Short mmCIF file of C-alpha atoms and ligand atoms in Angstrom, two decimals:
data_model
loop_
_atom_site.label_atom_id
_atom_site.label_comp_id
_atom_site.label_asym_id
_atom_site.label_seq_id
_atom_site.Cartn_x
_atom_site.Cartn_y
_atom_site.Cartn_z
CA UNK Q 12 -110.42 193.58 22.35
CA UNK Q 13 -110.18 189.82 22.47
CA UNK Q 14 -108.79 189.47 25.97
CA UNK Q 15 -112.00 190.80 27.59
CA UNK Q 16 -115.37 189.24 26.88
CA UNK Q 17 -118.81 190.35 27.99
CA UNK Q 18 -121.68 187.88 28.28
CA UNK Q 19 -125.17 189.19 29.05
CA UNK Q 20 -127.22 186.13 28.12
CA UNK Q 21 -128.14 185.39 31.74
CA UNK Q 22 -129.15 188.99 32.37
CA UNK Q 23 -130.81 190.49 29.35
CA UNK Q 24 -133.95 188.33 29.37
CA UNK Q 25 -134.86 189.76 32.78
CA UNK Q 26 -135.39 193.15 31.09
CA UNK Q 27 -135.68 192.47 27.36
CA UNK Q 28 -138.09 195.30 26.58
CA UNK Q 29 -136.13 197.91 28.53
CA UNK Q 30 -132.95 196.72 26.79
CA UNK Q 31 -134.46 197.22 23.34
CA UNK Q 32 -135.90 200.57 24.44
CA UNK Q 33 -132.61 202.19 25.50
CA UNK Q 34 -130.62 201.55 22.31
CA UNK Q 35 -131.14 205.03 20.89
CA UNK Q 36 -130.22 206.64 24.20
CA UNK Q 37 -126.96 204.66 24.21
CA UNK Q 38 -126.12 205.76 20.67
CA UNK Q 39 -126.79 209.35 21.68
CA UNK Q 40 -124.68 208.94 24.84
CA UNK Q 41 -121.69 207.71 22.81
CA UNK Q 42 -122.03 210.65 20.48
CA UNK Q 43 -122.14 213.04 23.46
CA UNK Q 44 -118.91 211.53 24.79
CA UNK Q 45 -117.17 211.55 21.42
CA UNK Q 46 -118.29 215.06 20.49
CA UNK Q 47 -118.31 216.67 23.93
CA UNK Q 48 -121.95 217.71 23.70
CA UNK Q 49 -123.27 216.19 26.96
CA UNK Q 50 -123.56 217.47 30.53
CA UNK Q 51 -120.19 217.77 32.27
CA UNK Q 52 -118.36 217.95 28.94
CA UNK Q 53 -115.50 219.88 30.53
CA UNK Q 54 -114.57 216.63 32.33
CA UNK Q 55 -114.28 214.20 29.44
CA UNK Q 56 -110.53 214.45 28.92
CA UNK Q 57 -110.32 210.75 29.86
CA UNK Q 58 -112.22 209.67 26.69
CA UNK Q 59 -109.23 210.00 24.36
CA UNK Q 60 -106.54 210.05 27.05
CA UNK Q 61 -105.03 206.57 26.42
CA UNK Q 62 -104.10 207.43 22.84
CA UNK Q 63 -102.84 210.90 23.76
CA UNK Q 64 -100.37 210.12 26.56
CA UNK Q 65 -96.98 211.27 25.23
CA UNK Q 66 -94.10 208.78 25.34
CA UNK Q 67 -92.01 211.48 27.07
CA UNK Q 68 -94.47 211.55 29.97
CA UNK Q 69 -94.32 207.76 30.33
CA UNK Q 70 -90.52 207.93 30.27
CA UNK Q 71 -90.44 210.67 32.89
CA UNK Q 72 -92.82 208.75 35.15
CA UNK Q 73 -90.68 205.63 34.80
CA UNK Q 74 -87.54 207.64 35.61
CA UNK Q 75 -89.15 209.13 38.75
CA UNK Q 76 -90.34 205.68 39.76
CA UNK Q 77 -86.84 204.29 39.28
CA UNK Q 78 -85.38 207.05 41.47
CA UNK Q 79 -87.87 206.26 44.26
CA UNK Q 80 -87.28 202.53 43.82
CA UNK Q 81 -83.55 203.02 44.22
CA UNK Q 82 -83.76 205.26 47.26
CA UNK Q 83 -86.69 203.95 49.28
CA UNK Q 84 -87.71 200.87 51.20
CA UNK Q 85 -91.26 202.25 51.43
CA UNK Q 86 -93.15 204.70 49.25
CA UNK Q 87 -96.28 206.16 50.80
CA UNK Q 88 -99.01 207.23 48.38
CA UNK Q 89 -101.07 209.94 49.99
CA UNK Q 90 -104.51 210.53 48.45
CA UNK Q 91 -108.19 209.74 48.83
CA UNK Q 92 -111.01 208.67 46.50
CA UNK Q 93 -109.97 208.97 42.88
CA UNK Q 94 -106.52 210.05 44.01
CA UNK Q 95 -105.61 206.57 45.31
CA UNK Q 96 -108.18 203.89 44.45
CA UNK Q 97 -107.08 203.31 40.84
CA UNK Q 98 -103.44 202.82 41.80
CA UNK Q 99 -104.34 200.54 44.70
CA UNK Q 100 -106.68 198.51 42.46
CA UNK Q 101 -104.02 197.85 39.84
CA UNK Q 102 -101.16 197.31 42.30
CA UNK Q 103 -103.21 194.83 44.35
CA UNK Q 104 -104.36 192.97 41.24
CA UNK Q 105 -100.82 192.58 39.91
CA UNK Q 106 -98.87 191.98 43.10
CA UNK Q 107 -98.17 188.89 45.16
CA UNK Q 108 -100.97 188.56 47.73
CA UNK Q 109 -98.37 188.33 50.51
CA UNK Q 110 -96.01 191.00 49.20
CA UNK Q 111 -96.45 193.07 52.36
CA UNK Q 112 -95.19 190.21 54.53
CA UNK Q 113 -91.84 190.03 52.75
CA UNK Q 114 -89.07 192.38 53.84
CA UNK Q 115 -88.46 195.23 51.38
CA UNK Q 116 -85.92 194.17 48.76
CA UNK Q 117 -83.37 196.52 47.17
CA UNK Q 118 -84.98 198.51 44.34
CA UNK Q 119 -88.41 197.12 45.17
CA UNK Q 120 -90.03 199.34 47.78
CA UNK Q 121 -93.30 198.53 49.44
CA UNK Q 122 -96.11 200.83 48.39
CA UNK Q 123 -98.19 202.00 51.34
CA UNK Q 124 -101.20 204.31 51.51
CA UNK Q 125 -102.10 207.25 53.71
CA UNK Q 126 -104.57 210.12 53.65
CA UNK Q 127 -107.36 207.76 52.58
CA UNK Q 128 -108.76 207.88 56.12
CA UNK Q 129 -108.40 210.02 59.25
CA UNK Q 130 -107.62 207.11 61.54
CA UNK Q 131 -105.34 208.19 64.35
CA UNK Q 132 -104.19 204.64 65.08
CA UNK Q 133 -103.60 203.97 61.37
CA UNK Q 134 -101.45 207.11 61.20
CA UNK Q 135 -99.54 206.34 64.37
CA UNK Q 136 -98.85 202.76 63.25
CA UNK Q 137 -97.65 203.95 59.85
CA UNK Q 138 -95.30 206.46 61.46
CA UNK Q 139 -93.97 203.69 63.70
CA UNK Q 140 -93.33 201.38 60.76
CA UNK Q 141 -91.45 204.15 58.94
CA UNK Q 142 -89.29 205.06 61.94
CA UNK Q 143 -85.65 204.86 60.87
CA UNK Q 144 -86.62 203.57 57.39
CA UNK Q 145 -85.75 205.03 54.03
CA UNK Q 146 -89.07 206.21 52.66
CA UNK Q 147 -90.53 208.51 50.03
CA UNK Q 148 -93.88 210.19 49.53
CA UNK Q 149 -96.13 210.60 46.51
CA UNK Q 150 -98.77 213.13 47.52
CA UNK Q 151 -101.78 213.31 45.23
CA UNK Q 152 -104.63 215.80 45.33
CA UNK Q 153 -106.28 217.38 42.32
CA UNK Q 154 -107.81 220.21 44.30
CA UNK Q 155 -104.76 220.37 46.54
CA UNK Q 156 -107.01 221.25 49.45
CA UNK Q 157 -108.54 217.94 50.59
CA UNK Q 158 -108.31 217.60 54.37
CA UNK Q 159 -107.50 213.89 54.73
CA UNK Q 160 -104.39 213.86 52.48
CA UNK Q 161 -103.34 217.31 53.76
CA UNK Q 162 -103.17 215.98 57.34
CA UNK Q 163 -101.31 212.82 56.29
CA UNK Q 164 -98.84 214.83 54.24
CA UNK Q 165 -98.12 217.27 57.05
CA UNK Q 166 -97.46 214.42 59.48
CA UNK Q 167 -95.39 212.25 57.13
CA UNK Q 168 -93.39 215.15 55.68
CA UNK Q 169 -92.51 216.13 59.21
CA UNK Q 170 -91.17 212.65 59.95
CA UNK Q 171 -89.33 212.40 56.64
CA UNK Q 172 -87.61 215.75 57.14
CA UNK Q 173 -86.58 214.75 60.68
CA UNK Q 174 -85.18 211.43 59.47
CA UNK Q 175 -83.58 212.39 56.15
CA UNK Q 176 -82.98 216.11 56.58
CA UNK Q 177 -84.96 218.80 54.77
CA UNK Q 178 -82.77 218.83 51.65
CA UNK Q 179 -82.79 215.09 51.07
CA UNK Q 180 -86.52 214.90 51.92
CA UNK Q 181 -87.24 217.32 49.09
CA UNK Q 182 -85.94 214.76 46.58
CA UNK Q 183 -88.01 211.99 48.12
CA UNK Q 184 -91.33 213.81 47.73
CA UNK Q 185 -93.33 213.96 44.49
CA UNK Q 186 -96.53 215.99 44.26
CA UNK Q 187 -99.30 215.30 41.75
CA UNK Q 188 -101.81 218.12 41.59
CA UNK Q 189 -103.36 220.90 39.52
CA UNK Q 190 -101.10 222.93 37.22
CA UNK Q 191 -101.79 226.19 39.02
CA UNK Q 192 -104.36 226.01 41.80
CA UNK Q 193 -104.45 224.71 45.37
CA UNK Q 194 -102.33 224.64 48.51
CA UNK Q 195 -100.40 221.55 47.36
CA UNK Q 196 -99.31 223.29 44.15
CA UNK Q 197 -98.16 226.34 46.11
CA UNK Q 198 -96.28 224.17 48.62
CA UNK Q 199 -94.64 222.03 45.91
CA UNK Q 200 -93.45 225.09 44.02
CA UNK Q 201 -92.10 226.72 47.16
CA UNK Q 202 -90.31 223.59 48.42
CA UNK Q 203 -89.08 222.54 44.96
CA UNK Q 204 -90.66 219.07 44.81
CA UNK Q 205 -90.87 217.23 41.54
CA UNK Q 206 -94.45 217.60 40.33
CA UNK Q 207 -96.86 216.07 37.85
CA UNK Q 208 -100.04 217.70 36.62
CA UNK Q 209 -103.54 216.22 36.74
CA UNK Q 210 -105.24 217.44 33.58
CA UNK Q 211 -108.04 219.93 34.24
CA UNK Q 212 -110.53 217.96 32.17
CA UNK Q 213 -110.05 214.61 33.96
CA UNK Q 214 -111.97 214.11 37.21
CA UNK Q 215 -110.49 212.17 40.15
CA UNK Q 216 -112.33 208.91 39.58
CA UNK Q 217 -111.33 208.90 35.89
CA UNK Q 218 -107.66 209.73 36.59
CA UNK Q 219 -105.97 206.34 36.99
CA UNK Q 220 -104.36 206.61 33.55
CA UNK Q 221 -102.81 210.00 34.41
CA UNK Q 222 -99.73 210.32 36.69
CA UNK Q 223 -102.19 209.88 39.62
CA UNK Q 224 -102.30 206.15 38.94
CA UNK Q 225 -99.33 205.67 36.66
CA UNK Q 226 -96.59 206.83 39.04
CA UNK Q 227 -97.54 204.62 42.03
CA UNK Q 228 -98.13 201.68 39.66
CA UNK Q 229 -94.67 202.18 38.12
CA UNK Q 230 -93.11 202.46 41.61
CA UNK Q 231 -94.68 199.08 42.42
CA UNK Q 232 -92.75 197.69 39.43
CA UNK Q 233 -95.56 197.28 36.89
CA UNK Q 234 -95.43 198.09 33.19
CA UNK Q 235 -97.43 201.29 32.69
CA UNK Q 236 -96.88 201.33 28.92
CA UNK Q 237 -98.76 198.00 28.68
CA UNK Q 238 -101.52 199.35 30.91
CA UNK Q 239 -101.94 202.32 28.57
CA UNK Q 240 -101.78 200.05 25.50
CA UNK Q 241 -104.65 197.93 26.86
CA UNK Q 242 -106.71 201.04 27.52
CA UNK Q 243 -105.95 202.41 24.04
CA UNK Q 244 -107.10 199.18 22.40
CA UNK Q 245 -110.32 199.25 24.44
CA UNK Q 246 -110.79 202.88 23.41
CA UNK Q 247 -110.72 201.79 19.74
CA UNK Q 248 -113.06 198.88 20.43
CA UNK Q 249 -115.66 201.07 22.16
CA UNK Q 250 -115.46 204.29 20.15
CA UNK Q 251 -118.51 203.66 17.96
CA UNK Q 252 -122.02 202.43 18.69
CA UNK Q 253 -122.89 198.88 17.72
CA UNK Q 254 -123.73 195.44 19.06
CA UNK Q 255 -120.00 194.68 19.30
CA UNK Q 256 -119.35 197.67 21.57
CA UNK Q 257 -119.13 195.97 24.97
CA UNK Q 258 -119.15 199.24 26.94
CA UNK Q 259 -122.41 200.21 25.24
CA UNK Q 260 -123.90 196.75 25.86
CA UNK Q 261 -122.94 196.75 29.54
CA UNK Q 262 -124.29 200.29 30.03
CA UNK Q 263 -127.55 199.32 28.31
CA UNK Q 264 -128.12 196.08 30.16
CA UNK Q 265 -127.47 197.56 33.61
CA UNK Q 266 -129.83 200.46 32.88
CA UNK Q 267 -132.45 198.05 31.54
CA UNK Q 268 -132.19 196.01 34.74
CA UNK Q 269 -132.42 199.19 36.83
CA UNK Q 270 -135.55 200.25 34.95
CA UNK Q 271 -137.05 196.82 35.69
CA UNK Q 272 -136.54 197.25 39.46
CA UNK Q 273 -133.02 195.88 39.97
CA UNK Q 274 -131.60 198.74 42.01
CA UNK Q 275 -128.37 197.18 43.33
CA UNK Q 276 -125.43 195.94 41.29
CA UNK Q 277 -122.97 193.59 42.92
CA UNK Q 278 -119.54 193.45 41.35
CA UNK Q 279 -118.43 189.91 42.07
CA UNK Q 280 -114.96 188.46 41.82
CA UNK Q 281 -113.62 184.97 42.35
CA UNK Q 282 -110.06 186.20 42.82
CA UNK Q 283 -109.07 188.10 45.97
CA UNK Q 284 -106.58 190.13 43.94
CA UNK Q 285 -109.58 191.99 42.50
CA UNK Q 286 -110.90 193.23 45.85
CA UNK Q 287 -109.61 196.77 45.36
CA UNK Q 288 -110.65 196.79 41.74
CA UNK Q 289 -114.20 196.60 43.07
CA UNK Q 290 -113.47 199.48 45.46
CA UNK Q 291 -112.31 201.57 42.47
CA UNK Q 292 -115.40 200.52 40.46
CA UNK Q 293 -117.73 201.41 43.34
CA UNK Q 294 -116.36 204.93 43.48
CA UNK Q 295 -116.50 205.29 39.70
CA UNK Q 296 -120.15 204.30 39.46
CA UNK Q 297 -121.33 205.58 42.83
CA UNK Q 298 -120.02 209.12 42.40
CA UNK Q 299 -120.97 209.23 38.74
CA UNK Q 300 -124.55 208.00 38.96
CA UNK Q 301 -125.88 208.46 42.49
CA UNK Q 302 -127.58 211.82 42.12
CA UNK Q 303 -130.95 213.49 41.67
CA UNK Q 304 -132.59 210.67 43.63
CA UNK Q 305 -131.44 208.12 41.04
CA UNK Q 306 -128.69 205.60 40.44
CA UNK Q 307 -127.90 201.91 40.80
CA UNK Q 308 -126.29 201.26 44.20
CA UNK Q 309 -122.84 199.76 43.49
CA UNK Q 310 -121.81 197.06 45.94
CA UNK Q 311 -119.33 194.21 45.77
CA UNK Q 312 -118.47 190.77 47.08
CA UNK Q 313 -115.33 188.64 47.04
CA UNK Q 314 -116.25 185.04 46.28
CA UNK Q 315 -116.26 182.37 47.36
CA UNK Q 316 -115.43 184.12 50.69
CA UNK Q 317 -118.63 186.15 50.77
CA UNK Q 318 -120.86 183.28 49.68
CA UNK Q 319 -120.45 182.26 53.31
CA UNK Q 320 -121.67 185.62 54.56
CA UNK Q 321 -123.74 187.32 51.86
CA UNK Q 322 -124.75 184.22 49.91
CA UNK Q 323 -128.03 183.78 51.78
CA UNK Q 324 -129.14 187.35 51.08
CA UNK Q 325 -128.17 187.17 47.43
CA UNK Q 326 -129.99 183.87 46.94
CA UNK Q 327 -133.19 184.68 48.81
CA UNK Q 328 -133.29 188.34 49.86
CA UNK Q 329 -135.24 191.13 48.20
CA UNK Q 330 -135.16 190.63 44.43
CA UNK Q 331 -133.68 194.04 43.65
CA UNK Q 332 -130.14 192.97 42.80
CA UNK Q 333 -128.15 191.85 39.81
CA UNK Q 334 -124.57 190.63 39.59
CA UNK Q 335 -121.66 191.54 37.37
CA UNK Q 336 -119.06 188.82 37.70
CA UNK Q 337 -115.42 189.37 36.78
CA UNK Q 338 -113.90 186.00 36.03
CA UNK Q 339 -110.25 185.41 35.19
CA UNK Q 340 -109.88 182.60 32.67
CA UNK Q 341 -106.36 181.48 33.51
CA UNK Q 342 -104.47 181.76 36.78
CA UNK Q 343 -100.80 182.59 36.41
CA UNK Q 344 -99.71 179.57 38.48
CA UNK Q 345 -100.90 176.07 39.23
CA UNK Q 346 -101.61 174.35 42.56
CA UNK Q 347 -103.22 170.91 42.55
CA UNK Q 348 -105.17 169.27 45.35
CA UNK Q 349 -102.98 166.34 46.53
CA UNK Q 350 -104.19 162.73 46.89
CA UNK Q 351 -104.38 161.54 50.50
CA UNK Q 352 -104.44 157.82 51.31
CA UNK Q 353 -106.61 158.20 54.43
CA UNK Q 354 -109.03 160.69 52.87
CA UNK Q 355 -110.21 161.72 56.34
CA UNK Q 356 -111.42 165.07 54.98
CA UNK Q 357 -113.37 163.32 52.24
CA UNK Q 358 -112.05 165.44 49.40
CA UNK Q 359 -110.13 162.81 47.46
CA UNK Q 360 -112.70 163.27 44.67
CA UNK Q 361 -110.91 166.58 44.03
CA UNK Q 362 -107.40 165.08 44.06
CA UNK Q 363 -105.38 166.02 41.00
CA UNK Q 364 -107.57 169.01 40.15
CA UNK Q 365 -106.20 172.53 40.03
CA UNK Q 366 -107.60 174.81 42.75
CA UNK Q 367 -108.97 177.00 39.97
CA UNK Q 368 -111.04 174.13 38.53
CA UNK Q 369 -112.86 174.00 41.86
CA UNK Q 370 -113.20 177.79 41.87
CA UNK Q 371 -114.69 177.76 38.38
CA UNK Q 372 -117.26 175.13 39.37
CA UNK Q 373 -118.14 177.23 42.42
CA UNK Q 374 -118.65 180.18 40.08
CA UNK Q 375 -120.80 178.18 37.64
CA UNK Q 376 -122.85 176.56 40.38
CA UNK Q 377 -123.42 179.96 42.00
CA UNK Q 378 -124.46 181.53 38.72
CA UNK Q 379 -127.04 178.81 38.04
CA UNK Q 380 -128.40 179.07 41.59
CA UNK Q 381 -128.56 182.87 41.58
CA UNK Q 382 -130.12 183.16 38.11
CA UNK Q 383 -132.74 180.56 39.09
CA UNK Q 384 -133.28 182.58 42.27
CA UNK Q 385 -134.03 185.73 40.24
CA UNK Q 386 -130.62 187.41 40.18
CA UNK Q 387 -129.56 188.42 36.65
CA UNK Q 388 -125.93 187.64 35.87
CA UNK Q 389 -123.62 189.70 33.68
CA UNK Q 390 -120.24 188.05 33.12
CA UNK Q 391 -116.98 189.71 32.18
CA UNK Q 392 -114.25 187.23 31.37
CA UNK Q 393 -110.61 188.30 31.41
CA UNK Q 394 -108.01 186.14 29.67
CA UNK Q 395 -105.61 186.76 32.56
CA UNK Q 396 -104.54 189.39 35.05
CA UNK Q 397 -101.82 191.52 33.53
CA UNK Q 398 -101.21 195.18 32.78
CA UNK Q 399 -102.65 195.04 29.27
CA UNK Q 400 -105.91 193.38 30.31
CA UNK Q 401 -106.34 195.63 33.35
CA UNK Q 402 -105.78 198.72 31.21
CA UNK Q 403 -108.55 197.49 28.92
CA UNK Q 404 -110.84 196.73 31.85
CA UNK Q 405 -110.32 200.16 33.39
CA UNK Q 406 -111.16 201.92 30.15
CA UNK Q 407 -114.13 199.59 29.53
CA UNK Q 408 -115.67 200.51 32.89
CA UNK Q 409 -114.93 204.22 32.43
CA UNK Q 410 -116.51 204.32 28.99
CA UNK Q 411 -119.52 202.29 30.10
CA UNK Q 412 -119.90 204.62 33.09
CA UNK Q 413 -120.06 207.70 30.88
CA UNK Q 414 -122.61 206.04 28.57
CA UNK Q 415 -124.60 204.67 31.50
CA UNK Q 416 -124.78 208.04 33.30
CA UNK Q 417 -126.12 209.72 30.18
CA UNK Q 418 -128.70 206.95 29.65
CA UNK Q 419 -129.76 207.45 33.27
CA UNK Q 420 -130.12 211.16 32.61
CA UNK Q 421 -127.55 212.56 35.04
CA UNK Q 422 -124.29 214.45 34.68
CA UNK Q 423 -121.85 211.58 35.37
CA UNK Q 424 -118.88 213.90 35.84
CA UNK Q 425 -119.76 216.00 38.86
CA UNK Q 426 -120.12 215.06 42.55
CA UNK Q 427 -122.07 217.87 44.24
CA UNK Q 428 -123.17 215.60 47.08
CA UNK Q 429 -119.62 215.05 48.33
CA UNK Q 430 -119.46 218.63 49.58
CA UNK Q 431 -122.22 218.24 52.22
CA UNK Q 432 -120.13 216.33 54.78
CA UNK Q 433 -117.14 218.60 54.21
CA UNK Q 434 -119.19 221.70 54.93
CA UNK Q 435 -120.41 220.23 58.23
CA UNK Q 436 -116.97 218.94 59.20
CA UNK Q 437 -115.36 222.33 58.56
CA UNK Q 438 -118.14 224.05 60.48
CA UNK Q 439 -117.65 221.70 63.43
CA UNK Q 440 -113.87 222.16 63.31
CA UNK Q 441 -114.32 225.95 63.10
CA UNK Q 442 -112.34 226.33 59.91
CA UNK Q 443 -111.76 230.02 59.13
CA UNK Q 444 -114.40 231.15 56.66
CA UNK Q 445 -117.06 228.82 58.10
CA UNK Q 446 -118.15 231.01 61.03
CA UNK Q 447 -121.81 231.20 59.98
CA UNK Q 448 -122.02 227.47 59.32
CA UNK Q 449 -120.34 226.80 62.69
CA UNK Q 450 -122.98 228.77 64.49
CA UNK Q 451 -125.80 227.08 62.55
CA UNK Q 452 -124.53 223.53 63.08
CA UNK Q 453 -123.82 224.04 66.77
CA UNK Q 454 -127.41 225.19 67.24
CA UNK Q 455 -128.49 221.74 65.98
CA UNK Q 456 -126.38 219.80 68.49
O1 PA5 T 530 -113.55 211.46 42.04
C1 PA5 T 530 -113.37 212.48 42.69
O2 PA5 T 530 -113.37 213.59 42.17
C2 PA5 T 530 -113.10 212.44 44.19
O3 PA5 T 530 -113.29 211.19 44.72
C3 PA5 T 530 -111.68 212.89 44.47
O4 PA5 T 530 -110.79 212.06 43.79
C4 PA5 T 530 -111.38 212.89 45.96
O5 PA5 T 530 -112.34 213.62 46.65
C5 PA5 T 530 -110.01 213.49 46.22
O6 PA5 T 530 -109.95 214.80 45.74
P1 PA5 T 530 -108.57 215.52 45.53
O7 PA5 T 530 -107.79 214.78 44.51
O8 PA5 T 530 -108.94 216.89 45.06
O9 PA5 T 530 -107.87 215.55 46.85
#
């Protein structure tokens, strides 16, 4: 796929031997993904998903989105983890940075998020904003039993029904959940909400190209067919092993660096629109690889902002990190630095340059400094930020994650560790069924 390029030349020589050594494992990992013969193979529905999404589903999603766009000033997406990060990543990357500061326009609702935290103030402030407003809800939970979105949904549904009336509220709520299981499925069926199904064989963090991501992205006014097309082209480009398979190369180089002692990967952007893309990526890699006492720690920085906070550590801290930089070749707009006769700020040497020319020199200068300081640099260059390229980037990272997890020797598709906090929280909150755990945890306090 020509619009996304991977460059590992400033990374691979830090771990040349390890890179050569993991080639066979990568080939085997791709075969496991293609043939469904690896650990967690009941959760690899995402591998062929982009070429299997029926046109009728895309049309239905677009029709639902249009209905919400026509009837709402605000649409609240309720979900946590894989049930909101993909949508937020794409919507943030494709939207005006100040979109939230403009008043809602007809047929262009603001997309807001809830259920991704249990902040009381956040919830209260959201309810206040929505007071007297026309709003809709997309509630997303694969299990249909996650506490954070369940609380947000109960609270917001209550307000919506009070404001719009129970009958009208029903048409302003869409539920995305399992086909049969879970409290959300039961509630949606009973209340008669429109529903979409999250396929059984697609885990939360791999679900952005299902209705989980597609519906909120369509509500925000973005072209989901192009997003899917980009992912489908990346699927073709990464289906087979080879030196031209960029997902394989990325998976190999990051594992080679890990084996050589680089335990932390920083996803770096030079465009604030990609902040939430990094949040999505962190969940994808963190939940997929951090298990059995292993796994690269996925972290992220927004540059040049964070060069003024984290730059010192990256340049001279413990040499256990490497960077993966996402760089966008061409901004969509142009702003030049103006000439100033007095030049009191001393930046006339930049006059006439586009802001992005300065940004690119900051990126290059940082790369040279960091590589010389012992920080390997992987670079992913995107032609531009649009639906097609982002679809390709999403699939690239998903595919590389599957390959990488298998090279590392873990099941990349489960998340057993996530249950530990839930068990304790339920015990502390005395959830029915957790009586024994309640007693045990209270004895520790
Ligand atoms: O990737 C995952 O599986 C998780 O992060 C889930 O997406 C998250 O826990 C939310 O789960 P659910 O969609 O069941 O509410």
